[in-house]
mmCIF file of C-alpha atoms in Angstrom:
data_model
loop_
_atom_site.group_PDB
_atom_site.id
_atom_site.type_symbol
_atom_site.label_atom_id
_atom_site.label_comp_id
_atom_site.label_asym_id
_atom_site.label_seq_id
_atom_site.Cartn_x
_atom_site.Cartn_y
_atom_site.Cartn_z
ATOM 1 C CA UNK A 1 33.689 26.362 21.721
ATOM 2 C CA UNK A 2 32.556 22.920 22.839
ATOM 3 C CA UNK A 3 29.803 20.670 21.503
ATOM 4 C CA UNK A 4 28.045 20.572 24.875
ATOM 5 C CA UNK A 5 27.893 24.378 24.936
ATOM 6 C CA UNK A 6 25.791 24.312 21.768
ATOM 7 C CA UNK A 7 23.379 21.948 23.515
ATOM 8 C CA UNK A 8 23.304 24.204 26.580
ATOM 9 C CA UNK A 9 22.417 27.338 24.597
ATOM 10 C CA UNK A 10 19.661 25.547 22.661
ATOM 11 C CA UNK A 11 18.115 24.212 25.867
ATOM 12 C CA UNK A 12 18.239 27.607 27.601
ATOM 13 C CA UNK A 13 16.589 29.216 24.556
ATOM 14 C CA UNK A 14 13.897 26.554 24.621
ATOM 15 C CA UNK A 15 13.132 26.793 28.345
ATOM 16 C CA UNK A 16 13.798 30.564 28.776
ATOM 17 C CA UNK A 17 14.802 29.696 32.298
ATOM 18 C CA UNK A 18 18.162 28.581 33.725
ATOM 19 C CA UNK A 19 16.692 26.328 36.410
ATOM 20 C CA UNK A 20 14.458 24.366 34.006
ATOM 21 C CA UNK A 21 17.209 24.147 31.410
ATOM 22 C CA UNK A 22 19.701 22.848 33.987
ATOM 23 C CA UNK A 23 17.163 20.272 35.141
ATOM 24 C CA UNK A 24 16.578 19.018 31.593
ATOM 25 C CA UNK A 25 20.324 18.885 30.972
ATOM 26 C CA UNK A 26 20.954 17.080 34.280
ATOM 27 C CA UNK A 27 23.580 19.559 35.454
ATOM 28 C CA UNK A 28 23.713 22.083 38.304
ATOM 29 C CA UNK A 29 22.427 25.565 37.551
ATOM 30 C CA UNK A 30 25.662 27.330 38.620
ATOM 31 C CA UNK A 31 27.598 25.092 36.250
ATOM 32 C CA UNK A 32 25.219 25.947 33.403
ATOM 33 C CA UNK A 33 25.533 29.678 34.060
ATOM 34 C CA UNK A 34 29.309 29.356 34.211
ATOM 35 C CA UNK A 35 29.464 27.550 30.865
ATOM 36 C CA UNK A 36 27.280 30.175 29.190
ATOM 37 C CA UNK A 37 29.405 33.035 30.556
ATOM 38 C CA UNK A 38 32.538 31.262 29.372
ATOM 39 C CA UNK A 39 31.070 30.868 25.869
ATOM 40 C CA UNK A 40 29.865 34.484 25.658
ATOM 41 C CA UNK A 41 33.304 35.679 26.717
ATOM 42 C CA UNK A 42 34.970 33.509 24.086
ATOM 43 C CA UNK A 43 32.779 34.696 21.174
ATOM 44 C CA UNK A 44 32.583 38.309 22.402
ATOM 45 C CA UNK A 45 28.767 38.776 22.302
ATOM 46 C CA UNK A 46 25.857 38.314 24.672
ATOM 47 C CA UNK A 47 23.511 35.515 23.689
ATOM 48 C CA UNK A 48 20.798 36.189 26.297
ATOM 49 C CA UNK A 49 19.282 39.150 28.130
ATOM 50 C CA UNK A 50 18.870 38.165 31.754
ATOM 51 C CA UNK A 51 15.840 39.376 33.717
ATOM 52 C CA UNK A 52 14.606 38.474 37.174
ATOM 53 C CA UNK A 53 12.240 35.729 35.999
ATOM 54 C CA UNK A 54 13.487 34.686 32.565
ATOM 55 C CA UNK A 55 16.099 34.981 29.843
ATOM 56 C CA UNK A 56 15.514 36.199 26.287
ATOM 57 C CA UNK A 57 17.646 35.684 23.192
ATOM 58 C CA UNK A 58 19.511 38.643 21.760
ATOM 59 C CA UNK A 59 19.768 39.031 17.991
ATOM 60 C CA UNK A 60 23.198 37.397 18.146
ATOM 61 C CA UNK A 61 21.654 34.661 20.298
ATOM 62 C CA UNK A 62 18.986 33.920 17.672
ATOM 63 C CA UNK A 63 21.631 33.588 14.975
ATOM 64 C CA UNK A 64 23.694 31.333 17.251
ATOM 65 C CA UNK A 65 20.755 29.059 18.093
ATOM 66 C CA UNK A 66 19.786 28.592 14.423
ATOM 67 C CA UNK A 67 23.347 27.711 13.451
ATOM 68 C CA UNK A 68 23.817 25.489 16.491
ATOM 69 C CA UNK A 69 20.623 23.571 15.693
ATOM 70 C CA UNK A 70 21.820 22.991 12.133
ATOM 71 C CA UNK A 71 25.120 21.683 13.471
ATOM 72 C CA UNK A 72 23.393 19.287 15.868
ATOM 73 C CA UNK A 73 21.055 18.083 13.101
ATOM 74 C CA UNK A 74 24.032 17.472 10.803
ATOM 75 C CA UNK A 75 25.791 15.512 13.518
ATOM 76 C CA UNK A 76 22.697 13.380 14.066
ATOM 77 C CA UNK A 77 22.438 12.676 10.332
ATOM 78 C CA UNK A 78 26.121 11.752 10.282
ATOM 79 C CA UNK A 79 25.600 9.327 13.168
ATOM 80 C CA UNK A 80 22.730 7.683 11.292
ATOM 81 C CA UNK A 81 24.795 7.344 8.126
ATOM 82 C CA UNK A 82 27.768 5.871 9.992
ATOM 83 C CA UNK A 83 25.461 3.485 11.808
ATOM 84 C CA UNK A 84 24.094 2.355 8.448
ATOM 85 C CA UNK A 85 27.604 1.812 7.158
ATOM 86 C CA UNK A 86 28.283 -0.508 10.075
ATOM 87 C CA UNK A 87 25.168 -2.654 9.696
ATOM 88 C CA UNK A 88 21.648 -2.731 8.302
ATOM 89 C CA UNK A 89 19.494 -0.997 10.878
ATOM 90 C CA UNK A 90 16.507 -2.602 12.457
ATOM 91 C CA UNK A 91 13.478 -0.406 12.170
ATOM 92 C CA UNK A 92 10.510 0.617 10.109
ATOM 93 C CA UNK A 93 10.199 1.656 6.478
ATOM 94 C CA UNK A 94 7.007 3.515 5.487
ATOM 95 C CA UNK A 95 6.168 2.956 1.817
ATOM 96 C CA UNK A 96 3.385 4.770 -0.026
ATOM 97 C CA UNK A 97 1.669 3.139 -2.981
ATOM 98 C CA UNK A 98 -1.078 3.672 -5.523
ATOM 99 C CA UNK A 99 -3.683 1.001 -4.605
ATOM 100 C CA UNK A 100 -4.136 -0.763 -7.970
ATOM 101 C CA UNK A 101 -0.562 -0.367 -9.200
ATOM 102 C CA UNK A 102 0.699 -1.475 -5.812
ATOM 103 C CA UNK A 103 -1.455 -4.581 -5.941
ATOM 104 C CA UNK A 104 0.480 -5.688 -9.035
ATOM 105 C CA UNK A 105 3.975 -4.568 -7.947
ATOM 106 C CA UNK A 106 4.244 -5.025 -4.184
ATOM 107 C CA UNK A 107 3.332 -8.752 -4.063
ATOM 108 C CA UNK A 108 6.436 -9.274 -6.209
ATOM 109 C CA UNK A 109 8.718 -7.007 -4.182
ATOM 110 C CA UNK A 110 7.748 -7.527 -0.531
ATOM 111 C CA UNK A 111 8.475 -11.289 -0.282
ATOM 112 C CA UNK A 112 11.944 -10.777 -1.788
ATOM 113 C CA UNK A 113 12.715 -7.828 0.467
ATOM 114 C CA UNK A 114 11.366 -9.684 3.521
ATOM 115 C CA UNK A 115 13.673 -12.632 2.938
ATOM 116 C CA UNK A 116 16.716 -10.407 2.477
ATOM 117 C CA UNK A 117 15.980 -8.049 5.383
ATOM 118 C CA UNK A 118 13.693 -9.849 7.850
ATOM 119 C CA UNK A 119 14.305 -7.339 10.659
ATOM 120 C CA UNK A 120 12.981 -4.357 8.682
ATOM 121 C CA UNK A 121 9.272 -3.717 9.201
ATOM 122 C CA UNK A 122 7.548 -2.355 6.083
ATOM 123 C CA UNK A 123 4.397 -0.291 6.642
ATOM 124 C CA UNK A 124 2.206 0.363 3.579
ATOM 125 C CA UNK A 125 0.213 3.548 2.997
ATOM 126 C CA UNK A 126 -2.237 3.453 0.070
ATOM 127 C CA UNK A 127 -3.702 6.688 -1.280
ATOM 128 C CA UNK A 128 -4.235 8.801 -4.390
ATOM 129 C CA UNK A 129 -1.301 10.229 -6.338
ATOM 130 C CA UNK A 130 -1.750 13.785 -5.051
ATOM 131 C CA UNK A 131 -2.095 12.676 -1.445
ATOM 132 C CA UNK A 132 0.938 10.387 -1.639
ATOM 133 C CA UNK A 133 3.029 13.236 -3.028
ATOM 134 C CA UNK A 134 2.034 15.383 -0.043
ATOM 135 C CA UNK A 135 2.806 12.594 2.434
ATOM 136 C CA UNK A 136 6.202 11.982 0.854
ATOM 137 C CA UNK A 137 7.078 15.687 0.746
ATOM 138 C CA UNK A 138 6.253 16.043 4.450
ATOM 139 C CA UNK A 139 8.301 12.967 5.387
ATOM 140 C CA UNK A 140 5.288 10.881 6.440
ATOM 141 C CA UNK A 141 6.355 8.206 3.973
ATOM 142 C CA UNK A 142 9.991 7.317 3.367
ATOM 143 C CA UNK A 143 9.302 6.255 -0.215
ATOM 144 C CA UNK A 144 6.281 6.205 -2.522
ATOM 145 C CA UNK A 145 5.495 4.301 -5.712
ATOM 146 C CA UNK A 146 4.118 6.878 -8.145
ATOM 147 C CA UNK A 147 3.867 7.596 -11.872
ATOM 148 C CA UNK A 148 5.240 10.594 -13.742
ATOM 149 C CA UNK A 149 4.635 13.466 -13.982
ATOM 150 C CA UNK A 150 4.992 14.485 -10.325
ATOM 151 C CA UNK A 151 3.359 17.727 -9.270
ATOM 152 C CA UNK A 152 5.325 18.234 -6.030
ATOM 153 C CA UNK A 153 8.656 20.018 -6.777
ATOM 154 C CA UNK A 154 10.265 18.940 -3.495
ATOM 155 C CA UNK A 155 10.363 15.271 -4.551
ATOM 156 C CA UNK A 156 13.243 13.367 -6.099
ATOM 157 C CA UNK A 157 12.652 10.058 -7.867
ATOM 158 C CA UNK A 158 14.223 7.034 -9.491
ATOM 159 C CA UNK A 159 12.555 5.382 -12.508
ATOM 160 C CA UNK A 160 11.404 1.789 -11.950
ATOM 161 C CA UNK A 161 9.881 0.784 -15.286
ATOM 162 C CA UNK A 162 8.341 2.216 -18.458
ATOM 163 C CA UNK A 163 4.973 0.587 -18.972
ATOM 164 C CA UNK A 164 2.952 0.446 -22.200
ATOM 165 C CA UNK A 165 -0.460 2.098 -22.255
ATOM 166 C CA UNK A 166 -3.298 0.252 -24.033
ATOM 167 C CA UNK A 167 -6.682 1.324 -25.311
ATOM 168 C CA UNK A 168 -9.686 -0.393 -23.738
ATOM 169 C CA UNK A 169 -12.867 -0.530 -25.859
ATOM 170 C CA UNK A 170 -16.185 -2.418 -25.619
ATOM 171 C CA UNK A 171 -16.226 -5.815 -27.322
ATOM 172 C CA UNK A 172 -18.597 -4.666 -30.075
ATOM 173 C CA UNK A 173 -16.751 -1.423 -30.777
ATOM 174 C CA UNK A 174 -15.668 -0.945 -34.439
ATOM 175 C CA UNK A 175 -12.047 -0.588 -33.317
ATOM 176 C CA UNK A 176 -12.247 -3.969 -31.557
ATOM 177 C CA UNK A 177 -13.302 -5.577 -34.825
ATOM 178 C CA UNK A 178 -10.581 -3.780 -36.750
ATOM 179 C CA UNK A 179 -7.684 -4.781 -34.455
ATOM 180 C CA UNK A 180 -4.483 -3.146 -33.242
ATOM 181 C CA UNK A 181 -2.389 -0.191 -34.444
ATOM 182 C CA UNK A 182 -4.827 2.492 -33.332
ATOM 183 C CA UNK A 183 -3.903 6.156 -33.759
ATOM 184 C CA UNK A 184 -4.782 8.388 -30.797
ATOM 185 C CA UNK A 185 -5.922 11.167 -33.140
ATOM 186 C CA UNK A 186 -8.788 9.005 -34.459
ATOM 187 C CA UNK A 187 -10.332 8.916 -30.962
ATOM 188 C CA UNK A 188 -11.308 12.598 -30.969
ATOM 189 C CA UNK A 189 -15.065 11.955 -31.168
ATOM 190 C CA UNK A 190 -15.118 8.990 -28.791
ATOM 191 C CA UNK A 191 -16.661 9.093 -25.282
ATOM 192 C CA UNK A 192 -13.966 8.589 -22.605
ATOM 193 C CA UNK A 193 -14.148 6.980 -19.173
ATOM 194 C CA UNK A 194 -11.387 8.509 -17.079
ATOM 195 C CA UNK A 195 -10.003 8.632 -13.554
ATOM 196 C CA UNK A 196 -11.010 11.444 -11.195
ATOM 197 C CA UNK A 197 -8.823 14.426 -10.307
ATOM 198 C CA UNK A 198 -5.998 13.598 -7.913
ATOM 199 C CA UNK A 199 -5.069 10.434 -9.807
ATOM 200 C CA UNK A 200 -1.784 10.698 -11.687
ATOM 201 C CA UNK A 201 -2.927 8.563 -14.621
ATOM 202 C CA UNK A 202 -5.779 11.003 -15.313
ATOM 203 C CA UNK A 203 -3.254 13.657 -16.312
ATOM 204 C CA UNK A 204 -1.399 11.192 -18.519
ATOM 205 C CA UNK A 205 -4.636 10.331 -20.371
ATOM 206 C CA UNK A 206 -5.589 13.977 -20.897
ATOM 207 C CA UNK A 207 -2.098 14.895 -22.132
ATOM 208 C CA UNK A 208 -2.136 12.027 -24.645
ATOM 209 C CA UNK A 209 -5.325 13.451 -26.145
ATOM 210 C CA UNK A 210 -4.039 17.018 -26.120
ATOM 211 C CA UNK A 211 -0.836 16.007 -27.900
ATOM 212 C CA UNK A 212 -3.024 14.369 -30.558
ATOM 213 C CA UNK A 213 -4.871 17.665 -31.032
ATOM 214 C CA UNK A 214 -8.125 17.286 -29.086
ATOM 215 C CA UNK A 215 -9.718 17.468 -25.645
ATOM 216 C CA UNK A 216 -11.243 14.144 -24.504
ATOM 217 C CA UNK A 217 -15.032 14.032 -24.277
ATOM 218 C CA UNK A 218 -15.393 12.672 -20.753
ATOM 219 C CA UNK A 219 -18.677 10.849 -20.037
ATOM 220 C CA UNK A 220 -17.790 9.071 -16.772
ATOM 221 C CA UNK A 221 -15.163 9.523 -14.063
ATOM 222 C CA UNK A 222 -14.108 7.042 -11.397
ATOM 223 C CA UNK A 223 -11.560 6.909 -8.601
ATOM 224 C CA UNK A 224 -10.655 3.326 -9.482
ATOM 225 C CA UNK A 225 -9.099 1.993 -12.686
ATOM 226 C CA UNK A 226 -10.929 -1.309 -12.140
ATOM 227 C CA UNK A 227 -14.269 0.505 -12.281
ATOM 228 C CA UNK A 228 -13.096 2.323 -15.413
ATOM 229 C CA UNK A 229 -12.483 -1.014 -17.135
ATOM 230 C CA UNK A 230 -15.873 -2.393 -16.069
ATOM 231 C CA UNK A 231 -17.648 0.684 -17.459
ATOM 232 C CA UNK A 232 -15.806 0.283 -20.756
ATOM 233 C CA UNK A 233 -16.745 -3.415 -20.883
ATOM 234 C CA UNK A 234 -20.371 -2.383 -20.293
ATOM 235 C CA UNK A 235 -20.243 -0.156 -23.368
ATOM 236 C CA UNK A 236 -20.109 3.234 -21.629
ATOM 237 C CA UNK A 237 -17.032 4.530 -23.438
ATOM 238 C CA UNK A 238 -13.352 3.892 -24.094
ATOM 239 C CA UNK A 239 -10.321 4.383 -21.824
ATOM 240 C CA UNK A 240 -6.552 4.441 -21.631
ATOM 241 C CA UNK A 241 -5.323 1.625 -19.362
ATOM 242 C CA UNK A 242 -1.794 0.745 -18.154
ATOM 243 C CA UNK A 243 -0.867 -2.676 -19.489
ATOM 244 C CA UNK A 244 -0.012 -3.890 -15.978
ATOM 245 C CA UNK A 245 -3.620 -3.669 -14.797
ATOM 246 C CA UNK A 246 -5.398 -5.064 -17.876
ATOM 247 C CA UNK A 247 -7.773 -7.938 -17.163
ATOM 248 C CA UNK A 248 -7.683 -11.502 -18.379
ATOM 249 C CA UNK A 249 -9.975 -11.947 -21.354
ATOM 250 C CA UNK A 250 -12.035 -14.592 -19.581
ATOM 251 C CA UNK A 251 -13.182 -11.978 -17.071
ATOM 252 C CA UNK A 252 -16.895 -11.240 -17.568
ATOM 253 C CA UNK A 253 -16.233 -7.499 -17.415
ATOM 254 C CA UNK A 254 -13.083 -7.440 -19.546
ATOM 255 C CA UNK A 255 -13.034 -4.953 -22.422
ATOM 256 C CA UNK A 256 -10.989 -5.500 -25.565
ATOM 257 C CA UNK A 257 -7.445 -4.140 -25.282
ATOM 258 C CA UNK A 258 -5.775 -2.653 -28.341
ATOM 259 C CA UNK A 259 -2.232 -1.502 -28.973
ATOM 260 C CA UNK A 260 -1.411 1.916 -30.329
ATOM 261 C CA UNK A 261 0.656 2.511 -33.415
ATOM 262 C CA UNK A 262 4.251 3.596 -32.859
ATOM 263 C CA UNK A 263 5.393 5.569 -31.011
ATOM 264 C CA UNK A 264 3.551 3.533 -28.361
ATOM 265 C CA UNK A 265 2.462 5.680 -25.397
ATOM 266 C CA UNK A 266 3.743 4.657 -21.986
ATOM 267 C CA UNK A 267 3.831 5.738 -18.360
ATOM 268 C CA UNK A 268 6.900 5.740 -16.130
ATOM 269 C CA UNK A 269 6.601 4.263 -12.654
ATOM 270 C CA UNK A 270 9.006 5.799 -10.144
ATOM 271 C CA UNK A 271 9.880 5.498 -6.485
ATOM 272 C CA UNK A 272 9.912 8.983 -4.973
ATOM 273 C CA UNK A 273 11.376 10.501 -1.817
ATOM 274 C CA UNK A 274 11.822 14.009 -0.459
ATOM 275 C CA UNK A 275 14.793 15.899 -1.895
ATOM 276 C CA UNK A 276 17.628 16.186 0.607
ATOM 277 C CA UNK A 277 16.154 13.592 2.949
ATOM 278 C CA UNK A 278 18.676 11.046 4.161
ATOM 279 C CA UNK A 279 17.802 7.620 2.761
ATOM 280 C CA UNK A 280 18.683 4.814 5.125
ATOM 281 C CA UNK A 281 20.349 1.658 3.867
ATOM 282 C CA UNK A 282 16.970 -0.032 4.320
ATOM 283 C CA UNK A 283 15.319 2.501 1.983
ATOM 284 C CA UNK A 284 18.104 2.139 -0.582
ATOM 285 C CA UNK A 285 17.823 -1.641 -0.375
ATOM 286 C CA UNK A 286 14.063 -1.442 -0.943
ATOM 287 C CA UNK A 287 14.574 0.709 -4.048
ATOM 288 C CA UNK A 288 17.176 -1.711 -5.411
ATOM 289 C CA UNK A 289 14.907 -4.691 -4.706
ATOM 290 C CA UNK A 290 11.951 -3.027 -6.408
ATOM 291 C CA UNK A 291 13.956 -2.066 -9.497
ATOM 292 C CA UNK A 292 15.465 -5.505 -10.021
ATOM 293 C CA UNK A 293 12.276 -7.444 -9.222
ATOM 294 C CA UNK A 294 9.934 -5.356 -11.373
ATOM 295 C CA UNK A 295 12.386 -5.253 -14.266
ATOM 296 C CA UNK A 296 12.868 -9.023 -14.303
ATOM 297 C CA UNK A 297 9.137 -9.746 -13.991
ATOM 298 C CA UNK A 298 7.681 -7.312 -16.531
ATOM 299 C CA UNK A 299 10.576 -7.135 -18.991
ATOM 300 C CA UNK A 300 12.115 -10.552 -18.418
#
C-alpha cells in the first residue's frame, strides 16, 4: 500500500467520479483506475461499487476512507511539527482576550513578543468569557486569556497568575470607614453590583457569596467591570473587583477598595487552547512570554 493510493481513494470518494478525480489529481484516468484495482487486489476487498455514471463507497470503502483521512491528517500535523523544529514559522496567531483584563495584560506582553518574534502576526479577538470559550473550542482562536472556572470541557489551560480579589464600596460606606480585613459573610445583607451572565467573573463573585452561606442581593448588572466600579462609586451598591482593574484613588468615580481577611479570595487567569490541538512554536512562545511578563510585572 502506497501513500499516493490513500490520496487517490479519498479523492475518488469525494468526487464520486473517476474522470473528475483524475483531473483533480493531475493524472490520467486509466492510471487512476489501475492504481485502485491494484490496491483492491492487495487488500482483498472492493472499495467502490462502479456504475455507469458514478462510483459509490462500499462499507469497507467507508472504513478505508476514514482511516486514510486520519493518516493523512497525522502526516500533515507531523510536517507542521517538524517544520517548527527547524525554525519559527512565519504566520498568524489568533489570540482571544477578555476586554478589560486584556487591556491590563496585553500591553505588557505584545511589545515583548513583537520584539522577539517580529515575523509573527498577532490578531486579537475581544469578547465575553462564554463566547471566547466557544471560539477557542472551535479553533477560531489559537489561544485565549480567560479566568477559571472554564465551562467548556474541551479546553486545556495553563495558569498565568493568581490575582487577589478586592471589595469595592462607596466612599461613605461604613466598611470604608472601618478599613480592611472584611469577612465575606458580613456582606449578606448588602446590595451587590455584578457582571452580567456570560462573564466569567460573575460566577466567581456568586460562588464567593455562596461559600460564605448566602445568595448575593443583586441590584444592578453590567457587562463591563468599569461600569460596575462607577456604580459602586456612585453609591449604588458594593462589588467584588479583581485587583488588576482597580482604579487610582484620584479618579472621580473611584470607590474605596478593601482587602478581605485571610484566606484572601483570588481568581486565576489562564491561557486556554483546545485539547489535542497542535500548538505551534509561535503559540508556545506566546504562552511563555505571557507567563514570564505577567509574573514579573504583577508579582515582581
